PDB file of C-alpha atoms and ligand atoms in Angstrom:
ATOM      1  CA  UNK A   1      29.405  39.172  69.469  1.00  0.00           C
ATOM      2  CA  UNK A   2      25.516  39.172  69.587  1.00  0.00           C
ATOM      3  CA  UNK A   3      23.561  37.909  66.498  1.00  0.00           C
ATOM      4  CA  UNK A   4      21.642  40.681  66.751  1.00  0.00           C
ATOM      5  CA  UNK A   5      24.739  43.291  66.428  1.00  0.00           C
ATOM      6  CA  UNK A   6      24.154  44.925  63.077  1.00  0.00           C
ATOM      7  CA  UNK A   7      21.016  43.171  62.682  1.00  0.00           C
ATOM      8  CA  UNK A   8      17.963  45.078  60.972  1.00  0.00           C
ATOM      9  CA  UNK A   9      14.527  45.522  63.559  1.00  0.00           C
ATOM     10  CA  UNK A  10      10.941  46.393  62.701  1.00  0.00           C
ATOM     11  CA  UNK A  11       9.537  48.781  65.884  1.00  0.00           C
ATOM     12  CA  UNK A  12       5.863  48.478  65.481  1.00  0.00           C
ATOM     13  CA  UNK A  13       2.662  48.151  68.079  1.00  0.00           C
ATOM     14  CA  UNK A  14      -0.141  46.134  68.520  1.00  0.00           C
ATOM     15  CA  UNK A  15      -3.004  48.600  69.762  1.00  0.00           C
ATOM     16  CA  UNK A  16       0.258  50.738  71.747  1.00  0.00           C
ATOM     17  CA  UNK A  17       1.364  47.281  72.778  1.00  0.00           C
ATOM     18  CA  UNK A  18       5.140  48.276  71.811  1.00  0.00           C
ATOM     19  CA  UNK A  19       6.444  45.465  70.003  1.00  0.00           C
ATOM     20  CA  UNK A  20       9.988  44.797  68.142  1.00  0.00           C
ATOM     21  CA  UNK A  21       9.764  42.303  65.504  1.00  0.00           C
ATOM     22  CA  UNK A  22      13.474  41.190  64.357  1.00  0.00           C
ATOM     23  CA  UNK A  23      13.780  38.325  61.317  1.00  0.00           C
ATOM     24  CA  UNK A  24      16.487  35.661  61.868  1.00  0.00           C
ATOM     25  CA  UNK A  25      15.606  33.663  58.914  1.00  0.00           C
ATOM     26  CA  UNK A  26      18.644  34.770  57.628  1.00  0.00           C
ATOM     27  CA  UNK A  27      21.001  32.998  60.323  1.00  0.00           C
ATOM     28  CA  UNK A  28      21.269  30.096  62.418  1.00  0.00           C
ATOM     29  CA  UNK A  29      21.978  32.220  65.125  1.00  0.00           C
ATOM     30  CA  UNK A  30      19.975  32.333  68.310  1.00  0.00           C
ATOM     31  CA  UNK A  31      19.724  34.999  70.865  1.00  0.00           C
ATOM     32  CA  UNK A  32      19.601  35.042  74.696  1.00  0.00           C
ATOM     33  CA  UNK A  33      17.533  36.245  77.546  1.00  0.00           C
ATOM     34  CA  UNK A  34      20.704  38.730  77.997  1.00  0.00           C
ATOM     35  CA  UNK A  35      20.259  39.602  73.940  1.00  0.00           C
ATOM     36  CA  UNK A  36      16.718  40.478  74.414  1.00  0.00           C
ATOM     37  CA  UNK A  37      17.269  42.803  77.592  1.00  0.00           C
ATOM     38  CA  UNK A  38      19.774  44.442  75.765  1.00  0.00           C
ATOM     39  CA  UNK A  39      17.464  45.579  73.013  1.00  0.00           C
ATOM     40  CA  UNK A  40      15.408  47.510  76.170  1.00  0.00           C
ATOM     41  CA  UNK A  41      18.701  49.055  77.183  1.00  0.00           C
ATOM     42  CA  UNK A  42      17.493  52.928  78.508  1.00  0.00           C
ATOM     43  CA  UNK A  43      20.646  53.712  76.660  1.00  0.00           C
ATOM     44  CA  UNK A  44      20.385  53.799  72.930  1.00  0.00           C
ATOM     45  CA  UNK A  45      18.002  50.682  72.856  1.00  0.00           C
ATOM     46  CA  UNK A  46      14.543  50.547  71.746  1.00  0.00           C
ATOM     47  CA  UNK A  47      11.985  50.327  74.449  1.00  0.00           C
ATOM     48  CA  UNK A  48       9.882  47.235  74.371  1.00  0.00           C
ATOM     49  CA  UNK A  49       6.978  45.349  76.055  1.00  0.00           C
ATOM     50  CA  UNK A  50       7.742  42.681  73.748  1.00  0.00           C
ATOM     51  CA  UNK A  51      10.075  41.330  71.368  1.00  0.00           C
ATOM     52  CA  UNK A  52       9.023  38.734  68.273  1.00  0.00           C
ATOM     53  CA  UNK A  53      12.286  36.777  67.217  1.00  0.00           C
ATOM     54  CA  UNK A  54      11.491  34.801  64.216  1.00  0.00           C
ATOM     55  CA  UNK A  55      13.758  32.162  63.234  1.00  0.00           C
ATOM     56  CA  UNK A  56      13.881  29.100  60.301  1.00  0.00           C
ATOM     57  CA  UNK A  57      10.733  27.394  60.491  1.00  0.00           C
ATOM     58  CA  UNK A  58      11.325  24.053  61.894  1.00  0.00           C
ATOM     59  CA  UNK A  59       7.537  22.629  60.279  1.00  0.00           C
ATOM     60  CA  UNK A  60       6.440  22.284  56.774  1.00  0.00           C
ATOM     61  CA  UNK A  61       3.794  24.685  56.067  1.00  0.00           C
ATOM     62  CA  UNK A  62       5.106  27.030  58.629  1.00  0.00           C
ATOM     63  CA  UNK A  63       6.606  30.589  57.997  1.00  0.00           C
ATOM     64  CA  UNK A  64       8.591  31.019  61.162  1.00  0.00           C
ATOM     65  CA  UNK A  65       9.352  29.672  64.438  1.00  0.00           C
ATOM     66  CA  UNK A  66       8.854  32.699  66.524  1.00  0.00           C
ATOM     67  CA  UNK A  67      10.686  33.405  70.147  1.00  0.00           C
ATOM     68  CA  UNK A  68       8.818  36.179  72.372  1.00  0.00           C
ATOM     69  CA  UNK A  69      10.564  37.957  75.151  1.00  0.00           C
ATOM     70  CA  UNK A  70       9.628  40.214  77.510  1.00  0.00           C
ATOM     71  CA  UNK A  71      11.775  43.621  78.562  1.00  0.00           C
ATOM     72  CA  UNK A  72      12.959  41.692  81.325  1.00  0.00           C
ATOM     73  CA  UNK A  73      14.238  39.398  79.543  1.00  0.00           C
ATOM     74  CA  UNK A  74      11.688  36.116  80.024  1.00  0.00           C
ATOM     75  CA  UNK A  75       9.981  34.093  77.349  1.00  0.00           C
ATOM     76  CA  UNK A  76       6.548  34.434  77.337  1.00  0.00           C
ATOM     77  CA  UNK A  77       4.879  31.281  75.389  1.00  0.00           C
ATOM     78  CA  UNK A  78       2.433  34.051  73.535  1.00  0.00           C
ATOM     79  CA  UNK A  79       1.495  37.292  72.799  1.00  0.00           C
ATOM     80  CA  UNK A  80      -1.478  38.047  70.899  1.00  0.00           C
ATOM     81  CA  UNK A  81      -0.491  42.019  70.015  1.00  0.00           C
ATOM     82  CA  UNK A  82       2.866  40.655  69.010  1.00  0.00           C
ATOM     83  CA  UNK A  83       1.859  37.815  66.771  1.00  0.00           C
ATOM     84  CA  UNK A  84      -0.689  40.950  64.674  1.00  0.00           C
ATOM     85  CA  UNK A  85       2.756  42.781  64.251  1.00  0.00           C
ATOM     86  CA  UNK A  86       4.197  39.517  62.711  1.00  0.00           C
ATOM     87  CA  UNK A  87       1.302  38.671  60.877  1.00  0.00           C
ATOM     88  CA  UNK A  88       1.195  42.384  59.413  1.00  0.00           C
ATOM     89  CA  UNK A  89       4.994  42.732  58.539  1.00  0.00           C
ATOM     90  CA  UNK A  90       5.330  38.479  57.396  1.00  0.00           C
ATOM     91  CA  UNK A  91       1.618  39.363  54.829  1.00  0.00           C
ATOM     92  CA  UNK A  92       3.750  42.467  53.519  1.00  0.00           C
ATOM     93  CA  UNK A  93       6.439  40.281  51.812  1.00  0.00           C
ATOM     94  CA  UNK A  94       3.531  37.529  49.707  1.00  0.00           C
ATOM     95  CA  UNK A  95      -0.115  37.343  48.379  1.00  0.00           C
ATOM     96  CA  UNK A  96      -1.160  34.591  50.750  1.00  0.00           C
ATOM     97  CA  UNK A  97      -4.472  35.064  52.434  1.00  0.00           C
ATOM     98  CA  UNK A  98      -3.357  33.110  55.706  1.00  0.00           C
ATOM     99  CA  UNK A  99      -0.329  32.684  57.310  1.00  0.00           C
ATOM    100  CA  UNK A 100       0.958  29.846  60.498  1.00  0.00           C
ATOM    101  CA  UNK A 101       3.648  30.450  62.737  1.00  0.00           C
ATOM    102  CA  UNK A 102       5.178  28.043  65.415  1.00  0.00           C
ATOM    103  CA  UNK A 103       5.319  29.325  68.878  1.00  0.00           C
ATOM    104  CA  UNK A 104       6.324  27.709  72.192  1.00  0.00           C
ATOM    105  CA  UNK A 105       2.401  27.243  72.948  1.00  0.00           C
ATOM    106  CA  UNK A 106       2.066  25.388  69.473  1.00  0.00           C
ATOM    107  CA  UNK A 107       0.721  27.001  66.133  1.00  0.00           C
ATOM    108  CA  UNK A 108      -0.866  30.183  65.055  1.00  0.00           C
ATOM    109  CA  UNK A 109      -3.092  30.873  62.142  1.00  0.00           C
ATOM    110  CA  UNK A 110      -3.252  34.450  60.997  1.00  0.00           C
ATOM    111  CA  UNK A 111      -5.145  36.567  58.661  1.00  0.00           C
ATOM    112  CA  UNK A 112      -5.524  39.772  57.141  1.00  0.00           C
ATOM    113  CA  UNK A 113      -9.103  41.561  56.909  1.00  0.00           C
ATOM    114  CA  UNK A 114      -9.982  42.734  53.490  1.00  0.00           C
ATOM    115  CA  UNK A 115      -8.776  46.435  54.633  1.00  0.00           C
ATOM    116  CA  UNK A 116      -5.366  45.743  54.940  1.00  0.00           C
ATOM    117  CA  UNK A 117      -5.116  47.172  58.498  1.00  0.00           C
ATOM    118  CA  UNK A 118      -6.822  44.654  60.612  1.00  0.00           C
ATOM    119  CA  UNK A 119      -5.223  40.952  61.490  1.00  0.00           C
ATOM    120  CA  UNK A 120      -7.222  38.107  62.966  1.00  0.00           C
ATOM    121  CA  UNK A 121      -4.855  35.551  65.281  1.00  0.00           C
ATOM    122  CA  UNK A 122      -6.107  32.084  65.828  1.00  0.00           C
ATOM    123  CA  UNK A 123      -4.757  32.129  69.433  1.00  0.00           C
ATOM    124  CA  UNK A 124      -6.029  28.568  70.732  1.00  0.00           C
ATOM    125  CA  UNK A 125      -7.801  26.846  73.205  1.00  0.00           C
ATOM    126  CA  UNK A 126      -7.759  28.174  76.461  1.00  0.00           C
ATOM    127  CA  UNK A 127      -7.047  26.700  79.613  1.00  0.00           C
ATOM    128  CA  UNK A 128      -8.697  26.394  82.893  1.00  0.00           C
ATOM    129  CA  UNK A 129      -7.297  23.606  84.602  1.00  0.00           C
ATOM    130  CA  UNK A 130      -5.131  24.801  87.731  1.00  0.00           C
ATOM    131  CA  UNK A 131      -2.394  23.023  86.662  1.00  0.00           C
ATOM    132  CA  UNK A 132      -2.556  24.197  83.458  1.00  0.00           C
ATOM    133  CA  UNK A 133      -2.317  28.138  84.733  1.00  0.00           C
ATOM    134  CA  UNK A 134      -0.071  26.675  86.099  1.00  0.00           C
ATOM    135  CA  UNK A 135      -1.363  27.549  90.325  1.00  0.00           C
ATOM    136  CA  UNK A 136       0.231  26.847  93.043  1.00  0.00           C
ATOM    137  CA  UNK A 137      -2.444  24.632  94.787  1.00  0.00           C
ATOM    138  CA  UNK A 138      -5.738  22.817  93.567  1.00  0.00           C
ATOM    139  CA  UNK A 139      -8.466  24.989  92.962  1.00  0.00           C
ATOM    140  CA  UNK A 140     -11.568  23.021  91.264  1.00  0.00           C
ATOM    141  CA  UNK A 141     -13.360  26.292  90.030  1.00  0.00           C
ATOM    142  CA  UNK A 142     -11.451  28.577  88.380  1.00  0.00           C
ATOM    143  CA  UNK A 143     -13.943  31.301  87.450  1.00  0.00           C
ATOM    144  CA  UNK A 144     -13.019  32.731  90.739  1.00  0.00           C
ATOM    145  CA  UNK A 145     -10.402  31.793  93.176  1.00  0.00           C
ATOM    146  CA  UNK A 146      -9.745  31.893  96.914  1.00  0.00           C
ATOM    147  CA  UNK A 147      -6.864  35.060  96.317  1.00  0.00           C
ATOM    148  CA  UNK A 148      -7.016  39.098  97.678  1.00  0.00           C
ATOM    149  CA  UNK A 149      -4.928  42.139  98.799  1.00  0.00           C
ATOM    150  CA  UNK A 150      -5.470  44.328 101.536  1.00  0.00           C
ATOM    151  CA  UNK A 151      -7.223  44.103 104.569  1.00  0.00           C
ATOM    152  CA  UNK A 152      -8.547  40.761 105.240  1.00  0.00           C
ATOM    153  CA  UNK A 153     -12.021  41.481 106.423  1.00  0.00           C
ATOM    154  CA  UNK A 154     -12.174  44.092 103.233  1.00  0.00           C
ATOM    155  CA  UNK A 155     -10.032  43.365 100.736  1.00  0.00           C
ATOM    156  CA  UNK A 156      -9.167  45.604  97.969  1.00  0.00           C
ATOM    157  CA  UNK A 157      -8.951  43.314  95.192  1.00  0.00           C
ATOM    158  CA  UNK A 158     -10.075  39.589  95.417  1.00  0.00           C
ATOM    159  CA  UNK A 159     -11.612  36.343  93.837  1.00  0.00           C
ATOM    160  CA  UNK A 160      -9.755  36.682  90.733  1.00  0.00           C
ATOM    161  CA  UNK A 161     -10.921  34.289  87.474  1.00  0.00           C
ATOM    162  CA  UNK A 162      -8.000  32.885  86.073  1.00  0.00           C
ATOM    163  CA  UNK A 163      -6.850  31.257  82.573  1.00  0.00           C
ATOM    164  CA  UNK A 164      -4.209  30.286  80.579  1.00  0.00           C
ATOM    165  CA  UNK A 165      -4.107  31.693  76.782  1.00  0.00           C
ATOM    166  CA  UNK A 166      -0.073  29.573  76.817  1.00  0.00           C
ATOM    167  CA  UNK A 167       0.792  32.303  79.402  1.00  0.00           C
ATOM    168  CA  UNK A 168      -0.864  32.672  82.778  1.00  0.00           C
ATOM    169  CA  UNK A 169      -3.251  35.622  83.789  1.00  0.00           C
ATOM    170  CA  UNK A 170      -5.271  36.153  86.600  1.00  0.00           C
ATOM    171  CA  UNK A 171      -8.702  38.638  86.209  1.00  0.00           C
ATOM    172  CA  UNK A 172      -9.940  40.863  88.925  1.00  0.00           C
ATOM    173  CA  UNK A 173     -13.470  42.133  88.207  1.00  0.00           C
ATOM    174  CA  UNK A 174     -14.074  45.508  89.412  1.00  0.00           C
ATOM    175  CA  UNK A 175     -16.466  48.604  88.676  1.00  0.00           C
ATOM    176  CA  UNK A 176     -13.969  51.174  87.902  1.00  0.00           C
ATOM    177  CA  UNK A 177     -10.361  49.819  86.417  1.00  0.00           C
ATOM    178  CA  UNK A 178      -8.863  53.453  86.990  1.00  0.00           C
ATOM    179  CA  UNK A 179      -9.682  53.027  90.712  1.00  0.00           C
ATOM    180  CA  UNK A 180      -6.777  51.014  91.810  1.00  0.00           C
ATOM    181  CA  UNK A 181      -3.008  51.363  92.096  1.00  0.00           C
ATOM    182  CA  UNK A 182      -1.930  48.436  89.120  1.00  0.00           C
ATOM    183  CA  UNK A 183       1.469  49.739  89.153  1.00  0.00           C
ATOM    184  CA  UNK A 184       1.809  48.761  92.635  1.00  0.00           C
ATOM    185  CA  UNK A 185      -0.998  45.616  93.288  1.00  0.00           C
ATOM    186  CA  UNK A 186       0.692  44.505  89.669  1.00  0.00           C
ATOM    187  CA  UNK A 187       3.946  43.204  91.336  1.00  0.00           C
ATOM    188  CA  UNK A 188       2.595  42.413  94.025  1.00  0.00           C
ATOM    189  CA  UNK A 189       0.383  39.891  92.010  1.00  0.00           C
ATOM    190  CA  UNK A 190       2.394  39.106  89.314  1.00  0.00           C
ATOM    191  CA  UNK A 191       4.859  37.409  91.662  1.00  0.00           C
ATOM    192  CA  UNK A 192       2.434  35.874  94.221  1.00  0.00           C
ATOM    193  CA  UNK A 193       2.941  32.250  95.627  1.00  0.00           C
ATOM    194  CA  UNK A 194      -0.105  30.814  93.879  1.00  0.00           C
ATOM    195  CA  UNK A 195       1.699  31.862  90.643  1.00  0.00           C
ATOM    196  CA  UNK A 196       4.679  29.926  90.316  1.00  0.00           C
ATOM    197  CA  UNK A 197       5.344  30.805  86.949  1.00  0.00           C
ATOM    198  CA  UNK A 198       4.593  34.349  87.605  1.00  0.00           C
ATOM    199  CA  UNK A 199       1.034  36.015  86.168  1.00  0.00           C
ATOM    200  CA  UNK A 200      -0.405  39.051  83.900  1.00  0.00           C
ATOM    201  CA  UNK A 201      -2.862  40.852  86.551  1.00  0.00           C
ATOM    202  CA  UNK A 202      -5.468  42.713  84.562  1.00  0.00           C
ATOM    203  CA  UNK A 203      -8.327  44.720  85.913  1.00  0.00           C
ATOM    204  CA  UNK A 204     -11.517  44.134  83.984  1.00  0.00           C
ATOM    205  CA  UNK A 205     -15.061  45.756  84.032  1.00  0.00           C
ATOM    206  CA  UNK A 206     -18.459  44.182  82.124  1.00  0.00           C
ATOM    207  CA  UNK A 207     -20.207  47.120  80.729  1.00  0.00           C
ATOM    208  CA  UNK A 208     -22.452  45.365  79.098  1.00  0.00           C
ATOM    209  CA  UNK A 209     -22.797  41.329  77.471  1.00  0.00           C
ATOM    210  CA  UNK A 210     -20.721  42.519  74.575  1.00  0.00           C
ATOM    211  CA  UNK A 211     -18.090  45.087  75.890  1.00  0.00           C
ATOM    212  CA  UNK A 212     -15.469  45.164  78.243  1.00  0.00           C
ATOM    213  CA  UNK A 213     -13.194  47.818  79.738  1.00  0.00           C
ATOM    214  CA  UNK A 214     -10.078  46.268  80.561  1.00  0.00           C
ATOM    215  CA  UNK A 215      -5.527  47.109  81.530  1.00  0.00           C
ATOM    216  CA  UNK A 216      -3.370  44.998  82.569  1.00  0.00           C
ATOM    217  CA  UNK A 217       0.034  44.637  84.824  1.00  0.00           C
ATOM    218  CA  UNK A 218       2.098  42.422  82.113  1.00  0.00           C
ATOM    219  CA  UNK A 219       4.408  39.264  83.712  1.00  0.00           C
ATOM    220  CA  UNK A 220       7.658  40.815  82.952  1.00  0.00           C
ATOM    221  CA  UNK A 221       6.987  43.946  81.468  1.00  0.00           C
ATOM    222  CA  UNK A 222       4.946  45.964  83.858  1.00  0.00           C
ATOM    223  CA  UNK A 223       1.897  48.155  82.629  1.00  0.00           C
ATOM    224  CA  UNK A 224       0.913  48.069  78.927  1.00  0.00           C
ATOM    225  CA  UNK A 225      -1.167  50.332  76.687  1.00  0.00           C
ATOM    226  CA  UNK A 226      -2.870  46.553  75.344  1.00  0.00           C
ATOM    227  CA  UNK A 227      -2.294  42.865  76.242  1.00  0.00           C
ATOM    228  CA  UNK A 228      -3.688  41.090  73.471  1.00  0.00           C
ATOM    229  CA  UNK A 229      -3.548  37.473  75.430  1.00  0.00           C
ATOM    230  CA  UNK A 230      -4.743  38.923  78.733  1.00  0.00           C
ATOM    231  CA  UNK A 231      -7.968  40.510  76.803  1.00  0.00           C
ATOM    232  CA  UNK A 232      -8.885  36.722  75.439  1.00  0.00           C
ATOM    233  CA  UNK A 233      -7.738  35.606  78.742  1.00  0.00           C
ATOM    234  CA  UNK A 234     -10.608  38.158  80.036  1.00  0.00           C
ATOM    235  CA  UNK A 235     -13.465  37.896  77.048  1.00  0.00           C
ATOM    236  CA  UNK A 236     -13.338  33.114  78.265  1.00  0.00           C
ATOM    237  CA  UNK A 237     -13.569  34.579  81.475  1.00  0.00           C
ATOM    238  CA  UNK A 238     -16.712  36.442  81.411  1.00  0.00           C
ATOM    239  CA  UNK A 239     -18.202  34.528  79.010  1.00  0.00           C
ATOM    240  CA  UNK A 240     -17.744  31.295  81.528  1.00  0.00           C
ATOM    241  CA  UNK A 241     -19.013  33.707  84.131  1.00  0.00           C
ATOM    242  CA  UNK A 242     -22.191  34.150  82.009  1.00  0.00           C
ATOM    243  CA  UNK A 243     -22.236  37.869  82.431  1.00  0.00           C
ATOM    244  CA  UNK A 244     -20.836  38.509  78.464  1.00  0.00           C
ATOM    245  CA  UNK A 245     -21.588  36.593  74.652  1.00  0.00           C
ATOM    246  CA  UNK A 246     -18.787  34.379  73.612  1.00  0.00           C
ATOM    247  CA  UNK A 247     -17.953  38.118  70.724  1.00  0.00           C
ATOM    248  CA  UNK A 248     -17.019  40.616  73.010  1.00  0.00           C
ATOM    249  CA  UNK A 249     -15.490  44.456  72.034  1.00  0.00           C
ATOM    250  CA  UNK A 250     -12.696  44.771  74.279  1.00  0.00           C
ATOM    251  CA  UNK A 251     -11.044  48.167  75.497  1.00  0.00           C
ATOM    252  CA  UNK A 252      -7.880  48.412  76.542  1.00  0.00           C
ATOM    253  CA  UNK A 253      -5.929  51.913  77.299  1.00  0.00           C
ATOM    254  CA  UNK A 254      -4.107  51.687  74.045  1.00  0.00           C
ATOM    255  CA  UNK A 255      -7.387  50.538  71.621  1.00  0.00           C
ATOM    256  CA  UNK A 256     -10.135  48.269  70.528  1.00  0.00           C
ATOM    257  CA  UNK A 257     -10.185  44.435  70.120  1.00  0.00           C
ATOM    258  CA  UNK A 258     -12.709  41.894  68.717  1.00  0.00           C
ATOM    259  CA  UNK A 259     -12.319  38.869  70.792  1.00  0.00           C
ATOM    260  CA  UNK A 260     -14.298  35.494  69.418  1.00  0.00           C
ATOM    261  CA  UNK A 261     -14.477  32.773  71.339  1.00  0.00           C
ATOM    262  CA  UNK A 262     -15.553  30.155  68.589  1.00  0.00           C
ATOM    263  CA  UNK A 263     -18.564  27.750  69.613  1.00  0.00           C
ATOM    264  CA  UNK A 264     -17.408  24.912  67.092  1.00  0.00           C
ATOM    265  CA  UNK A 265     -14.303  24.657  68.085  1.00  0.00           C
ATOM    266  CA  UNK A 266     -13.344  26.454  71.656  1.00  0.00           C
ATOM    267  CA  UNK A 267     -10.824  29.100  69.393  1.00  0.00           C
ATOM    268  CA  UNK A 268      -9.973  32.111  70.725  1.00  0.00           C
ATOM    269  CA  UNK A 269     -10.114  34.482  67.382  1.00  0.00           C
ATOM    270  CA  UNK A 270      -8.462  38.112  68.200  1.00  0.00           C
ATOM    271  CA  UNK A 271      -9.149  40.605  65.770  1.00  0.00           C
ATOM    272  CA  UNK A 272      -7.086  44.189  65.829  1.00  0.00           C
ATOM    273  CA  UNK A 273      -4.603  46.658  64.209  1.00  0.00           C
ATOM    274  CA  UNK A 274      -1.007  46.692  64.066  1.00  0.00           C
ATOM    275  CA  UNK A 275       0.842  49.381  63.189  1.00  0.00           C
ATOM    276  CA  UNK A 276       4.104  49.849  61.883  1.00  0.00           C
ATOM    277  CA  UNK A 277       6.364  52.560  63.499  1.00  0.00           C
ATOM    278  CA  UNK A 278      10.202  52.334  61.957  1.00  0.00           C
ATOM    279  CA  UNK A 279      12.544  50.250  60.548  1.00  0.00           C
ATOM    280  CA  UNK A 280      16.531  50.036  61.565  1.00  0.00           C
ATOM    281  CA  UNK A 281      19.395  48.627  62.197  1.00  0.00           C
ATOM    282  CA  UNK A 282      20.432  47.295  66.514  1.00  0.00           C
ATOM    283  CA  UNK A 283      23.479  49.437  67.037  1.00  0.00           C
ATOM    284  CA  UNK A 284      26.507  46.605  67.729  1.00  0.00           C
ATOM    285  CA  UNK A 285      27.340  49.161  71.507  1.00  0.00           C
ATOM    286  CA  UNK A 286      24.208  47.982  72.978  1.00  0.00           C
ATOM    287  CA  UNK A 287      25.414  43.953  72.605  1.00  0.00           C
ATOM    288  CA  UNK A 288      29.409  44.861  73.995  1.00  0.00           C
ATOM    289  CA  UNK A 289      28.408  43.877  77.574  1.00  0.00           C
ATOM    290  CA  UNK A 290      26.364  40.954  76.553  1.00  0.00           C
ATOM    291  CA  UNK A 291      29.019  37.831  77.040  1.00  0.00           C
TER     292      UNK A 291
HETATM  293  N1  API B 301       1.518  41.739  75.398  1.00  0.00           N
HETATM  294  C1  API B 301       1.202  40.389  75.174  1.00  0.00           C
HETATM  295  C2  API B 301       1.411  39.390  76.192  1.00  0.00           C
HETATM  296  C3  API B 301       2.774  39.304  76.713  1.00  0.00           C
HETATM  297  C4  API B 301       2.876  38.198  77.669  1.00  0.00           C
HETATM  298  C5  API B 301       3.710  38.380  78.804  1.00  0.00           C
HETATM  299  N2  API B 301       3.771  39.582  79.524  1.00  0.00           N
HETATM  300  C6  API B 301       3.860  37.129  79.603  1.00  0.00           C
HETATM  301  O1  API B 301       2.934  36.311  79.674  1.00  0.00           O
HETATM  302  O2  API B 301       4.940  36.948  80.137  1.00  0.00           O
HETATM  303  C7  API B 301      -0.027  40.164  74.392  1.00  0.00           C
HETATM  304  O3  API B 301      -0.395  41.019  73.629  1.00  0.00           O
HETATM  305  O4  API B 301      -0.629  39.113  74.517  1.00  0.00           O
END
């Protein structure tokens, strides 16, 4: 039987980014890619972008190691919605002002803003290096690569800019982000050859040096109301671009970001809300088929 079977769940969302959040400090146990897409089931499961495992921490000063799947059942090595829905419920149980987690792209600071409603994530460096993205083939510049859809003599989408935030995404710059079809270029994207770890596919437009209108076609969860990583992903983006400051106001269909890109040090700070939904407990059914 499942670890999760019985197990208590926090449904909660990051700017309509629809987030689980389940604590295994309690256990040893681990869960599985088949675990997590069980927790999506359309029957009597909780529908998900993505799901925040924590576990024991395995550093000092650490207050979880935390696992992140996607609906589809893939790890995804951050998510910057998710991690303000940890932050939020993990600063409801002490007094501390900060908080660090572990994640598969390394650690995360976290804070709370002075209204209680509002988190900050540390979420890194980024990364521009092709094989970083990781992409399929060399590309020197990465501010815009050598990719479209559609007709070759007019495409429909090209030159994307693409980043890594410790998940890949690829940025197409456009005038109007309700113009396209991103529920079907998305796939079509997401699982292109130059990505051969897959990619989240957002549509972005400048609207001025310190706002951006922005969605996104999420690696292994389709379209999201918010994609916290894929908005820093976008803010570095711009900003290397020149067309945008290195503090950018992001919107996304589901709310408002603050997106930092720190001169001292090359952090990405995210601010944002996170909201908690419900609380319950994974009904044992949804695990039965799960060997
Ligand atoms: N919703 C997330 C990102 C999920 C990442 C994921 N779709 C992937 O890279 O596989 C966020 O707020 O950053």
């Amino acid at each position: 039987m499942s670890a999760l079977a019985n197990h208590s769940f926090a449904k909660m969302n990051g700017i309509g980014n629809e987030i689980v959040v389940i604590d295994m400090r309690d256990t040893a146990a681990k869960i599985t890619p088949a675990d997590a897409r069980a927790v999506a089931a359309a029957e009597g499961g909780i529908a998900y972008d993505q799901l925040m495992v924590l576990t024991r921490p395995r550093l000092p000063g650490t207050e979880a190691f935390v696992s992140i799947y996607n609906n589809d059942g893939s790890e995804a090595g951050a998510c910057g919605n998710g991690m303000r829905c940890v932050a939020r419920q993990t600063f409801a149980g002490n007094d501390k002002t900060g908080l660090t987690f572990e994640t598969r792209a390394g650690l995360i600071n976290c804070w709370r803003g002075t209204d209680g409603e509002t988190f900050t994530v540390d979420m890194g460096v980024p990364k521009f290096g092709w094989q970083d993205i990781p992409l399929a083939e060399e590309f020197r510049d990465t501010r815009g690569i050598e990719l479209q859809i559609g007709p070759i003599d007019a495409p429909i989408l090209h030159t994307p800019s693409v980043a890594s935030m410790g998940n890949p995404h690829a940025i197409f710059w456009v005038d109007d982000i309700h113009a396209y079809d991103l529920e079907r270029f998305g796939p079509l994207l997401e699982n292109h050859p130059i990505f051969p770890e897959r990619a989240n596919i957002t549509l972005a437009h400048i609207v001025d040096r310190e706002h951006i209108v922005m969605r996104t076609w999420e690696r292994g969860a389709g379209l999201t109301k918010a994609c916290g990583t894929a908005a820093c992903a976008t803010a570095v983006s711009a900003a290397r671009l020149r067309r945008t400051e290195r503090k950018v106001h992001m919107t996304l269909p589901g709310g408002e970001l603050v997106i930092d890109w720190r001169e001292s040090d090359d952090h990405v700070l995210m601010t944002g809300g996170a909201t908690f939904e419900y609380e319950g407990t994974l009904d044992p059914a949804l695990f039965e088929a799960v060997a």
